[in-house]
């Protein structure tokens, strides 16, 4: 795991610092809006842990501090092998709370999907069943996760196979808690892509929230893309007023029982979803046990814009969704089927397009003899990138016919003085050809700094968009999101635009929280 660039150096702990006389900081693993996570080691036991520390600017917000501590209580109360193990809690000298968790040397399910696309059916069923078991244990003690998503699932290689862990119970809700709400009435907590329609309206939490979210995760694993997506939270939640597309529209060859399960999980009405997470686990395990289960063909890695975890103001979202959702959830007046309501966004948002897989990146047009080689995976891949190696079948290597015919005359041409030949364009020079070859070699070697270096000379490229596309890719990989956005401002290529959207999202996530 790679650390993100900190915004407030004073708020971060120094490498070598000892927290609460127990944990020595080794390195920063990541940073979010509320806290930072470090790799640390217990000075007495020598055990490596992940140490999550609240940011100092949140100390004055009692609700945030309570939610932070709630994560430790919720996860430790469940005690399930598919839920991250919480080891310890405490406070820094300045009062900031921390949580010590087991250190997991793996990658998130989101990173796995972005890098490798849709999974084989057996693997998706195994991972989905593990998540369902974790949710069943969570619901059994009266807790709703409320923010289940691909980013909150860790996949860890193990001797006996892949280990699946659900984490981040920071916004979980206790169904039996009659005390003060941890979020104000009228506020919806969660991540829009995964939020159930009723969750977006700030309805009281129920296990149906998590069942819907698991349906989204299953849809992503099997198809490579979410069932409903958009560029803003409001746009996504508006689209949830109508039924999600059936998984069969993208994966018609999957087992019928599996398609029906995912479609039921994504039902608008909570009562139409599976009764509990244990039922989901049973169906997935039964499907996975079928001897004729198709392996499925993983889809290409899909670049997906993430609208991050939100505490959505009910006055904004509910005002847009309430009428449509009320219509959708009401019992039918008569058995005659009617068309679903058409929602007209106040901001005239475009209609929801059917998600399409992002096409692979073709090599720069200026390379005379592109080689059909696959892009090697970097040793430490940066999250949220797409495979940019184009299969040989998609490359047009047939040279354009060159006109060589010259007019002939009956008599020999009259000799004329030798004229100065027209100056060749700069991009045709030997030096520029070498720069383009070096840029392509850098791309194939995942040498992103080298790729930026060899694309600096604009005059070496006859196609401005081909050059800018390479610079967008390199900037994304290097975490230079501002440069990535600037380089891609005028591009219309779908793949490049998807990278720019990733940079915009990551850039916004790195901005200080209000």
PDB file of C-alpha atoms in Angstrom, residues 208-476:
ATOM      1  CA  UNK A 208     -31.742  -3.848   3.883  1.00  0.00           C
ATOM      2  CA  UNK A 209     -29.153  -1.061   3.520  1.00  0.00           C
ATOM      3  CA  UNK A 210     -26.319  -3.587   3.576  1.00  0.00           C
ATOM      4  CA  UNK A 211     -28.138  -6.138   1.408  1.00  0.00           C
ATOM      5  CA  UNK A 212     -28.590  -3.532  -1.325  1.00  0.00           C
ATOM      6  CA  UNK A 213     -24.912  -2.530  -1.045  1.00  0.00           C
ATOM      7  CA  UNK A 214     -23.854  -6.173  -1.311  1.00  0.00           C
ATOM      8  CA  UNK A 215     -25.950  -6.416  -4.473  1.00  0.00           C
ATOM      9  CA  UNK A 216     -23.957  -3.530  -5.940  1.00  0.00           C
ATOM     10  CA  UNK A 217     -20.678  -5.230  -4.974  1.00  0.00           C
ATOM     11  CA  UNK A 218     -21.803  -8.513  -6.565  1.00  0.00           C
ATOM     12  CA  UNK A 219     -22.858  -6.671  -9.728  1.00  0.00           C
ATOM     13  CA  UNK A 220     -19.432  -5.008  -9.892  1.00  0.00           C
ATOM     14  CA  UNK A 221     -17.507  -8.244  -9.382  1.00  0.00           C
ATOM     15  CA  UNK A 222     -19.466 -10.101 -12.056  1.00  0.00           C
ATOM     16  CA  UNK A 223     -19.773  -7.360 -14.695  1.00  0.00           C
ATOM     17  CA  UNK A 224     -16.837  -5.048 -13.954  1.00  0.00           C
ATOM     18  CA  UNK A 225     -19.011  -1.970 -13.400  1.00  0.00           C
ATOM     19  CA  UNK A 226     -21.663  -0.712 -10.970  1.00  0.00           C
ATOM     20  CA  UNK A 227     -25.342  -1.044 -11.867  1.00  0.00           C
ATOM     21  CA  UNK A 228     -26.006   2.688 -11.435  1.00  0.00           C
ATOM     22  CA  UNK A 229     -23.338   5.369 -11.739  1.00  0.00           C
ATOM     23  CA  UNK A 230     -22.966   9.071 -12.400  1.00  0.00           C
ATOM     24  CA  UNK A 231     -20.672  12.036 -11.946  1.00  0.00           C
ATOM     25  CA  UNK A 232     -22.347  13.573  -8.882  1.00  0.00           C
ATOM     26  CA  UNK A 233     -24.081  12.213  -5.804  1.00  0.00           C
ATOM     27  CA  UNK A 234     -27.404  13.796  -6.706  1.00  0.00           C
ATOM     28  CA  UNK A 235     -27.265  12.381 -10.243  1.00  0.00           C
ATOM     29  CA  UNK A 236     -26.611   8.870  -8.921  1.00  0.00           C
ATOM     30  CA  UNK A 237     -29.345   9.060  -6.322  1.00  0.00           C
ATOM     31  CA  UNK A 238     -31.831  10.433  -8.847  1.00  0.00           C
ATOM     32  CA  UNK A 239     -31.266   7.396 -11.032  1.00  0.00           C
ATOM     33  CA  UNK A 240     -32.052   5.125  -8.095  1.00  0.00           C
ATOM     34  CA  UNK A 241     -35.673   6.225  -8.259  1.00  0.00           C
ATOM     35  CA  UNK A 242     -36.010   3.707 -11.114  1.00  0.00           C
ATOM     36  CA  UNK A 243     -35.033   0.055 -11.119  1.00  0.00           C
ATOM     37  CA  UNK A 244     -31.409  -0.888 -11.648  1.00  0.00           C
ATOM     38  CA  UNK A 245     -30.645  -2.769 -14.878  1.00  0.00           C
ATOM     39  CA  UNK A 246     -30.727  -6.527 -14.591  1.00  0.00           C
ATOM     40  CA  UNK A 247     -27.363  -8.254 -14.373  1.00  0.00           C
ATOM     41  CA  UNK A 248     -28.543 -10.307 -17.357  1.00  0.00           C
ATOM     42  CA  UNK A 249     -28.202  -7.266 -19.618  1.00  0.00           C
ATOM     43  CA  UNK A 250     -24.410  -7.408 -19.231  1.00  0.00           C
ATOM     44  CA  UNK A 251     -23.843 -11.050 -18.261  1.00  0.00           C
ATOM     45  CA  UNK A 252     -26.580 -13.153 -19.891  1.00  0.00           C
ATOM     46  CA  UNK A 253     -24.592 -16.393 -19.602  1.00  0.00           C
ATOM     47  CA  UNK A 254     -24.416 -16.403 -15.800  1.00  0.00           C
ATOM     48  CA  UNK A 255     -26.496 -18.955 -13.867  1.00  0.00           C
ATOM     49  CA  UNK A 256     -30.116 -17.890 -13.587  1.00  0.00           C
ATOM     50  CA  UNK A 257     -30.090 -18.269  -9.799  1.00  0.00           C
ATOM     51  CA  UNK A 258     -27.140 -15.888  -9.544  1.00  0.00           C
ATOM     52  CA  UNK A 259     -28.721 -13.258 -11.799  1.00  0.00           C
ATOM     53  CA  UNK A 260     -31.983 -13.454  -9.864  1.00  0.00           C
ATOM     54  CA  UNK A 261     -30.158 -13.083  -6.542  1.00  0.00           C
ATOM     55  CA  UNK A 262     -28.299  -9.944  -7.602  1.00  0.00           C
ATOM     56  CA  UNK A 263     -31.431  -8.436  -9.137  1.00  0.00           C
ATOM     57  CA  UNK A 264     -33.368  -9.073  -5.909  1.00  0.00           C
ATOM     58  CA  UNK A 265     -30.646  -7.429  -3.830  1.00  0.00           C
ATOM     59  CA  UNK A 266     -31.005  -4.306  -5.977  1.00  0.00           C
ATOM     60  CA  UNK A 267     -34.787  -4.061  -5.698  1.00  0.00           C
ATOM     61  CA  UNK A 268     -36.067  -0.572  -4.896  1.00  0.00           C
ATOM     62  CA  UNK A 269     -38.511  -1.879  -2.284  1.00  0.00           C
ATOM     63  CA  UNK A 270     -36.655  -3.317   0.754  1.00  0.00           C
ATOM     64  CA  UNK A 271     -39.234  -6.086   1.240  1.00  0.00           C
ATOM     65  CA  UNK A 272     -38.424  -7.451  -2.234  1.00  0.00           C
ATOM     66  CA  UNK A 273     -34.775  -8.028  -1.339  1.00  0.00           C
ATOM     67  CA  UNK A 274     -33.469 -11.251   0.244  1.00  0.00           C
ATOM     68  CA  UNK A 275     -34.692 -11.632   3.804  1.00  0.00           C
ATOM     69  CA  UNK A 276     -31.203 -11.634   5.287  1.00  0.00           C
ATOM     70  CA  UNK A 277     -27.513 -11.849   4.412  1.00  0.00           C
ATOM     71  CA  UNK A 278     -27.385 -15.516   5.383  1.00  0.00           C
ATOM     72  CA  UNK A 279     -29.769 -16.289   2.515  1.00  0.00           C
ATOM     73  CA  UNK A 280     -27.404 -14.525   0.112  1.00  0.00           C
ATOM     74  CA  UNK A 281     -24.481 -16.606   1.381  1.00  0.00           C
ATOM     75  CA  UNK A 282     -26.461 -19.828   0.931  1.00  0.00           C
ATOM     76  CA  UNK A 283     -27.425 -19.024  -2.659  1.00  0.00           C
ATOM     77  CA  UNK A 284     -23.873 -18.011  -3.606  1.00  0.00           C
ATOM     78  CA  UNK A 285     -22.410 -21.175  -2.093  1.00  0.00           C
ATOM     79  CA  UNK A 286     -25.032 -23.317  -3.821  1.00  0.00           C
ATOM     80  CA  UNK A 287     -24.326 -21.670  -7.182  1.00  0.00           C
ATOM     81  CA  UNK A 288     -20.590 -22.088  -6.655  1.00  0.00           C
ATOM     82  CA  UNK A 289     -21.045 -25.787  -5.946  1.00  0.00           C
ATOM     83  CA  UNK A 290     -22.659 -26.446  -9.321  1.00  0.00           C
ATOM     84  CA  UNK A 291     -20.298 -28.599 -11.413  1.00  0.00           C
ATOM     85  CA  UNK A 292     -21.267 -26.828 -14.634  1.00  0.00           C
ATOM     86  CA  UNK A 293     -20.704 -23.320 -13.302  1.00  0.00           C
ATOM     87  CA  UNK A 294     -19.285 -21.160 -16.121  1.00  0.00           C
ATOM     88  CA  UNK A 295     -15.989 -19.518 -15.350  1.00  0.00           C
ATOM     89  CA  UNK A 296     -17.032 -16.341 -17.085  1.00  0.00           C
ATOM     90  CA  UNK A 297     -14.767 -14.110 -19.122  1.00  0.00           C
ATOM     91  CA  UNK A 298     -13.374 -11.230 -17.063  1.00  0.00           C
ATOM     92  CA  UNK A 299     -14.232  -7.900 -18.605  1.00  0.00           C
ATOM     93  CA  UNK A 300     -11.494  -5.363 -19.224  1.00  0.00           C
ATOM     94  CA  UNK A 301     -10.590  -3.211 -16.267  1.00  0.00           C
ATOM     95  CA  UNK A 302     -13.065  -0.363 -16.097  1.00  0.00           C
ATOM     96  CA  UNK A 303     -12.114   3.169 -15.087  1.00  0.00           C
ATOM     97  CA  UNK A 304     -14.800   4.301 -12.704  1.00  0.00           C
ATOM     98  CA  UNK A 305     -15.424   7.661 -11.208  1.00  0.00           C
ATOM     99  CA  UNK A 306     -16.042   7.367  -7.516  1.00  0.00           C
ATOM    100  CA  UNK A 307     -18.301   9.768  -5.701  1.00  0.00           C
ATOM    101  CA  UNK A 308     -16.872   9.367  -2.227  1.00  0.00           C
ATOM    102  CA  UNK A 309     -18.545   8.648   1.077  1.00  0.00           C
ATOM    103  CA  UNK A 310     -21.115  11.323   1.771  1.00  0.00           C
ATOM    104  CA  UNK A 311     -23.150  12.642   4.605  1.00  0.00           C
ATOM    105  CA  UNK A 312     -25.844  13.848   2.251  1.00  0.00           C
ATOM    106  CA  UNK A 313     -28.120  16.683   3.275  1.00  0.00           C
ATOM    107  CA  UNK A 314     -31.657  15.397   3.249  1.00  0.00           C
ATOM    108  CA  UNK A 315     -32.981  18.806   2.235  1.00  0.00           C
ATOM    109  CA  UNK A 316     -31.066  18.576  -1.046  1.00  0.00           C
ATOM    110  CA  UNK A 317     -31.385  14.916  -1.930  1.00  0.00           C
ATOM    111  CA  UNK A 318     -34.710  14.045  -0.370  1.00  0.00           C
ATOM    112  CA  UNK A 319     -36.327  17.021  -2.069  1.00  0.00           C
ATOM    113  CA  UNK A 320     -35.338  15.585  -5.439  1.00  0.00           C
ATOM    114  CA  UNK A 321     -36.045  11.931  -4.674  1.00  0.00           C
ATOM    115  CA  UNK A 322     -39.003  11.844  -2.319  1.00  0.00           C
ATOM    116  CA  UNK A 323     -41.791  12.051  -4.903  1.00  0.00           C
ATOM    117  CA  UNK A 324     -40.234   9.557  -7.297  1.00  0.00           C
ATOM    118  CA  UNK A 325     -39.338   7.058  -4.579  1.00  0.00           C
ATOM    119  CA  UNK A 326     -42.743   7.344  -2.964  1.00  0.00           C
ATOM    120  CA  UNK A 327     -44.254   6.503  -6.347  1.00  0.00           C
ATOM    121  CA  UNK A 328     -41.864   3.592  -6.830  1.00  0.00           C
ATOM    122  CA  UNK A 329     -42.440   2.103  -3.370  1.00  0.00           C
ATOM    123  CA  UNK A 330     -46.237   2.401  -3.283  1.00  0.00           C
ATOM    124  CA  UNK A 331     -48.369  -0.739  -3.849  1.00  0.00           C
ATOM    125  CA  UNK A 332     -49.846  -0.968  -7.353  1.00  0.00           C
ATOM    126  CA  UNK A 333     -53.374   0.369  -7.723  1.00  0.00           C
ATOM    127  CA  UNK A 334     -54.330  -2.331 -10.215  1.00  0.00           C
ATOM    128  CA  UNK A 335     -52.679  -5.357 -11.827  1.00  0.00           C
ATOM    129  CA  UNK A 336     -52.129  -3.538 -15.105  1.00  0.00           C
ATOM    130  CA  UNK A 337     -48.382  -2.954 -15.503  1.00  0.00           C
ATOM    131  CA  UNK A 338     -47.329   0.619 -15.932  1.00  0.00           C
ATOM    132  CA  UNK A 339     -44.084   2.184 -17.025  1.00  0.00           C
ATOM    133  CA  UNK A 340     -41.718   3.375 -14.272  1.00  0.00           C
ATOM    134  CA  UNK A 341     -41.740   7.078 -13.528  1.00  0.00           C
ATOM    135  CA  UNK A 342     -39.435   9.296 -15.535  1.00  0.00           C
ATOM    136  CA  UNK A 343     -37.539  11.616 -13.238  1.00  0.00           C
ATOM    137  CA  UNK A 344     -36.814  15.089 -14.588  1.00  0.00           C
ATOM    138  CA  UNK A 345     -33.785  16.476 -12.743  1.00  0.00           C
ATOM    139  CA  UNK A 346     -33.969  20.097 -11.755  1.00  0.00           C
ATOM    140  CA  UNK A 347     -30.526  20.679 -13.223  1.00  0.00           C
ATOM    141  CA  UNK A 348     -31.452  19.081 -16.566  1.00  0.00           C
ATOM    142  CA  UNK A 349     -28.979  16.259 -16.062  1.00  0.00           C
ATOM    143  CA  UNK A 350     -28.620  14.040 -19.147  1.00  0.00           C
ATOM    144  CA  UNK A 351     -30.401  10.682 -19.140  1.00  0.00           C
ATOM    145  CA  UNK A 352     -28.484   7.817 -17.598  1.00  0.00           C
ATOM    146  CA  UNK A 353     -26.370   6.148 -20.280  1.00  0.00           C
ATOM    147  CA  UNK A 354     -25.840   2.429 -20.180  1.00  0.00           C
ATOM    148  CA  UNK A 355     -22.415   1.843 -18.656  1.00  0.00           C
ATOM    149  CA  UNK A 356     -19.837   0.831 -21.214  1.00  0.00           C
ATOM    150  CA  UNK A 357     -16.486  -0.772 -20.661  1.00  0.00           C
ATOM    151  CA  UNK A 358     -13.633   1.606 -21.300  1.00  0.00           C
ATOM    152  CA  UNK A 359     -11.713   0.734 -24.485  1.00  0.00           C
ATOM    153  CA  UNK A 360      -8.029  -0.031 -24.086  1.00  0.00           C
ATOM    154  CA  UNK A 361      -5.365   2.516 -24.885  1.00  0.00           C
ATOM    155  CA  UNK A 362      -3.953   2.181 -28.389  1.00  0.00           C
ATOM    156  CA  UNK A 363      -0.290   2.975 -28.987  1.00  0.00           C
ATOM    157  CA  UNK A 364       0.654   6.445 -30.214  1.00  0.00           C
ATOM    158  CA  UNK A 365      -0.150   6.884 -33.882  1.00  0.00           C
ATOM    159  CA  UNK A 366       3.327   8.177 -34.593  1.00  0.00           C
ATOM    160  CA  UNK A 367       4.997   4.840 -33.830  1.00  0.00           C
ATOM    161  CA  UNK A 368       5.661   3.252 -37.209  1.00  0.00           C
ATOM    162  CA  UNK A 369       5.797  -0.371 -36.083  1.00  0.00           C
ATOM    163  CA  UNK A 370       3.819  -0.874 -32.901  1.00  0.00           C
ATOM    164  CA  UNK A 371       4.541  -4.186 -31.245  1.00  0.00           C
ATOM    165  CA  UNK A 372       1.653  -6.326 -29.961  1.00  0.00           C
ATOM    166  CA  UNK A 373       3.040  -6.643 -26.468  1.00  0.00           C
ATOM    167  CA  UNK A 374       1.068  -6.515 -23.267  1.00  0.00           C
ATOM    168  CA  UNK A 375       1.719  -3.839 -20.724  1.00  0.00           C
ATOM    169  CA  UNK A 376       3.520  -5.351 -17.719  1.00  0.00           C
ATOM    170  CA  UNK A 377       1.879  -4.750 -14.366  1.00  0.00           C
ATOM    171  CA  UNK A 378       3.974  -2.405 -12.200  1.00  0.00           C
ATOM    172  CA  UNK A 379       5.492  -3.977  -9.103  1.00  0.00           C
ATOM    173  CA  UNK A 380       3.590  -1.564  -6.866  1.00  0.00           C
ATOM    174  CA  UNK A 381       0.560  -0.481  -8.905  1.00  0.00           C
ATOM    175  CA  UNK A 382      -1.114   2.792  -8.061  1.00  0.00           C
ATOM    176  CA  UNK A 383      -4.809   2.327  -7.166  1.00  0.00           C
ATOM    177  CA  UNK A 384      -7.572   3.171  -9.611  1.00  0.00           C
ATOM    178  CA  UNK A 385      -5.843   2.768 -12.979  1.00  0.00           C
ATOM    179  CA  UNK A 386      -6.826   0.803 -16.042  1.00  0.00           C
ATOM    180  CA  UNK A 387      -4.927  -1.634 -18.192  1.00  0.00           C
ATOM    181  CA  UNK A 388      -3.692   0.363 -21.149  1.00  0.00           C
ATOM    182  CA  UNK A 389      -2.263  -2.446 -23.274  1.00  0.00           C
ATOM    183  CA  UNK A 390      -4.188  -2.775 -26.520  1.00  0.00           C
ATOM    184  CA  UNK A 391      -4.630  -6.269 -27.956  1.00  0.00           C
ATOM    185  CA  UNK A 392      -2.938  -6.761 -31.287  1.00  0.00           C
ATOM    186  CA  UNK A 393      -6.268  -7.334 -33.000  1.00  0.00           C
ATOM    187  CA  UNK A 394      -7.359  -3.766 -32.309  1.00  0.00           C
ATOM    188  CA  UNK A 395      -4.284  -2.166 -33.799  1.00  0.00           C
ATOM    189  CA  UNK A 396      -4.356  -0.978 -37.389  1.00  0.00           C
ATOM    190  CA  UNK A 397      -0.845  -1.750 -38.606  1.00  0.00           C
ATOM    191  CA  UNK A 398      -1.686  -1.758 -42.298  1.00  0.00           C
ATOM    192  CA  UNK A 399       0.259   1.107 -43.903  1.00  0.00           C
ATOM    193  CA  UNK A 400      -1.645   3.608 -45.935  1.00  0.00           C
ATOM    194  CA  UNK A 401      -1.002   3.307 -49.695  1.00  0.00           C
ATOM    195  CA  UNK A 402       1.497   5.808 -50.895  1.00  0.00           C
ATOM    196  CA  UNK A 403       0.949   7.451 -54.273  1.00  0.00           C
ATOM    197  CA  UNK A 404       4.031   6.926 -56.453  1.00  0.00           C
ATOM    198  CA  UNK A 405       2.652   7.480 -59.953  1.00  0.00           C
ATOM    199  CA  UNK A 406       4.187  10.331 -61.916  1.00  0.00           C
ATOM    200  CA  UNK A 407       2.915  11.805 -65.175  1.00  0.00           C
ATOM    201  CA  UNK A 408       4.808  10.671 -68.250  1.00  0.00           C
ATOM    202  CA  UNK A 409       5.528  12.661 -71.390  1.00  0.00           C
ATOM    203  CA  UNK A 410       6.593  11.750 -74.903  1.00  0.00           C
ATOM    204  CA  UNK A 411       9.778  13.732 -74.648  1.00  0.00           C
ATOM    205  CA  UNK A 412      12.503  13.813 -72.047  1.00  0.00           C
ATOM    206  CA  UNK A 413      12.044  16.531 -69.453  1.00  0.00           C
ATOM    207  CA  UNK A 414      14.106  19.638 -69.785  1.00  0.00           C
ATOM    208  CA  UNK A 415      16.813  19.693 -67.113  1.00  0.00           C
ATOM    209  CA  UNK A 416      16.186  22.298 -64.448  1.00  0.00           C
ATOM    210  CA  UNK A 417      18.459  23.590 -61.747  1.00  0.00           C
ATOM    211  CA  UNK A 418      18.350  21.545 -58.561  1.00  0.00           C
ATOM    212  CA  UNK A 419      15.888  23.050 -56.083  1.00  0.00           C
ATOM    213  CA  UNK A 420      16.145  23.019 -52.317  1.00  0.00           C
ATOM    214  CA  UNK A 421      13.987  20.153 -50.962  1.00  0.00           C
ATOM    215  CA  UNK A 422      11.100  21.088 -48.658  1.00  0.00           C
ATOM    216  CA  UNK A 423      12.076  20.945 -45.014  1.00  0.00           C
ATOM    217  CA  UNK A 424      10.729  17.839 -43.309  1.00  0.00           C
ATOM    218  CA  UNK A 425       8.361  18.422 -40.363  1.00  0.00           C
ATOM    219  CA  UNK A 426      10.003  18.346 -36.947  1.00  0.00           C
ATOM    220  CA  UNK A 427       8.154  15.219 -35.843  1.00  0.00           C
ATOM    221  CA  UNK A 428       9.730  13.289 -38.745  1.00  0.00           C
ATOM    222  CA  UNK A 429      13.259  13.951 -37.553  1.00  0.00           C
ATOM    223  CA  UNK A 430      15.441  11.150 -36.280  1.00  0.00           C
ATOM    224  CA  UNK A 431      15.609  12.765 -32.852  1.00  0.00           C
ATOM    225  CA  UNK A 432      11.821  12.929 -32.566  1.00  0.00           C
ATOM    226  CA  UNK A 433      11.389   9.376 -33.752  1.00  0.00           C
ATOM    227  CA  UNK A 434      13.786   8.354 -31.001  1.00  0.00           C
ATOM    228  CA  UNK A 435      11.782  10.352 -28.411  1.00  0.00           C
ATOM    229  CA  UNK A 436       8.563   8.603 -29.417  1.00  0.00           C
ATOM    230  CA  UNK A 437      10.205   5.197 -29.237  1.00  0.00           C
ATOM    231  CA  UNK A 438      11.576   6.041 -25.794  1.00  0.00           C
ATOM    232  CA  UNK A 439       8.121   7.196 -24.675  1.00  0.00           C
ATOM    233  CA  UNK A 440       6.551   3.930 -25.822  1.00  0.00           C
ATOM    234  CA  UNK A 441       9.306   1.884 -24.154  1.00  0.00           C
ATOM    235  CA  UNK A 442       8.715   3.828 -20.943  1.00  0.00           C
ATOM    236  CA  UNK A 443       4.988   3.091 -21.160  1.00  0.00           C
ATOM    237  CA  UNK A 444       5.583  -0.621 -21.614  1.00  0.00           C
ATOM    238  CA  UNK A 445       8.006  -0.620 -18.670  1.00  0.00           C
ATOM    239  CA  UNK A 446       5.609   1.414 -16.472  1.00  0.00           C
ATOM    240  CA  UNK A 447       8.344   4.057 -16.209  1.00  0.00           C
ATOM    241  CA  UNK A 448       5.943   6.951 -15.757  1.00  0.00           C
ATOM    242  CA  UNK A 449       8.581   9.589 -15.057  1.00  0.00           C
ATOM    243  CA  UNK A 450      10.410   8.506 -18.182  1.00  0.00           C
ATOM    244  CA  UNK A 451       7.180   8.724 -20.140  1.00  0.00           C
ATOM    245  CA  UNK A 452       6.695  12.327 -19.019  1.00  0.00           C
ATOM    246  CA  UNK A 453      10.299  13.133 -19.863  1.00  0.00           C
ATOM    247  CA  UNK A 454      10.072  11.721 -23.382  1.00  0.00           C
ATOM    248  CA  UNK A 455       6.781  13.503 -24.143  1.00  0.00           C
ATOM    249  CA  UNK A 456       7.980  16.985 -23.180  1.00  0.00           C
ATOM    250  CA  UNK A 457       8.761  18.108 -26.765  1.00  0.00           C
ATOM    251  CA  UNK A 458       5.409  18.921 -28.343  1.00  0.00           C
ATOM    252  CA  UNK A 459       6.985  19.355 -31.775  1.00  0.00           C
ATOM    253  CA  UNK A 460       7.852  15.647 -31.833  1.00  0.00           C
ATOM    254  CA  UNK A 461       4.212  14.658 -32.055  1.00  0.00           C
ATOM    255  CA  UNK A 462       2.013  15.187 -35.086  1.00  0.00           C
ATOM    256  CA  UNK A 463      -0.997  14.361 -32.905  1.00  0.00           C
ATOM    257  CA  UNK A 464      -1.389  16.594 -29.883  1.00  0.00           C
ATOM    258  CA  UNK A 465      -4.049  14.310 -28.404  1.00  0.00           C
ATOM    259  CA  UNK A 466      -1.798  11.219 -28.586  1.00  0.00           C
ATOM    260  CA  UNK A 467       0.916  13.054 -26.674  1.00  0.00           C
ATOM    261  CA  UNK A 468      -1.482  14.476 -24.091  1.00  0.00           C
ATOM    262  CA  UNK A 469      -3.048  11.074 -23.551  1.00  0.00           C
ATOM    263  CA  UNK A 470       0.313   9.621 -22.568  1.00  0.00           C
ATOM    264  CA  UNK A 471       0.967  12.536 -20.237  1.00  0.00           C
ATOM    265  CA  UNK A 472      -2.434  12.099 -18.590  1.00  0.00           C
ATOM    266  CA  UNK A 473      -1.688   8.417 -17.956  1.00  0.00           C
ATOM    267  CA  UNK A 474       1.757   9.107 -16.511  1.00  0.00           C
ATOM    268  CA  UNK A 475       0.465  11.898 -14.273  1.00  0.00           C
ATOM    269  CA  UNK A 476      -2.322   9.667 -12.944  1.00  0.00           C
TER     270      UNK A 476
END
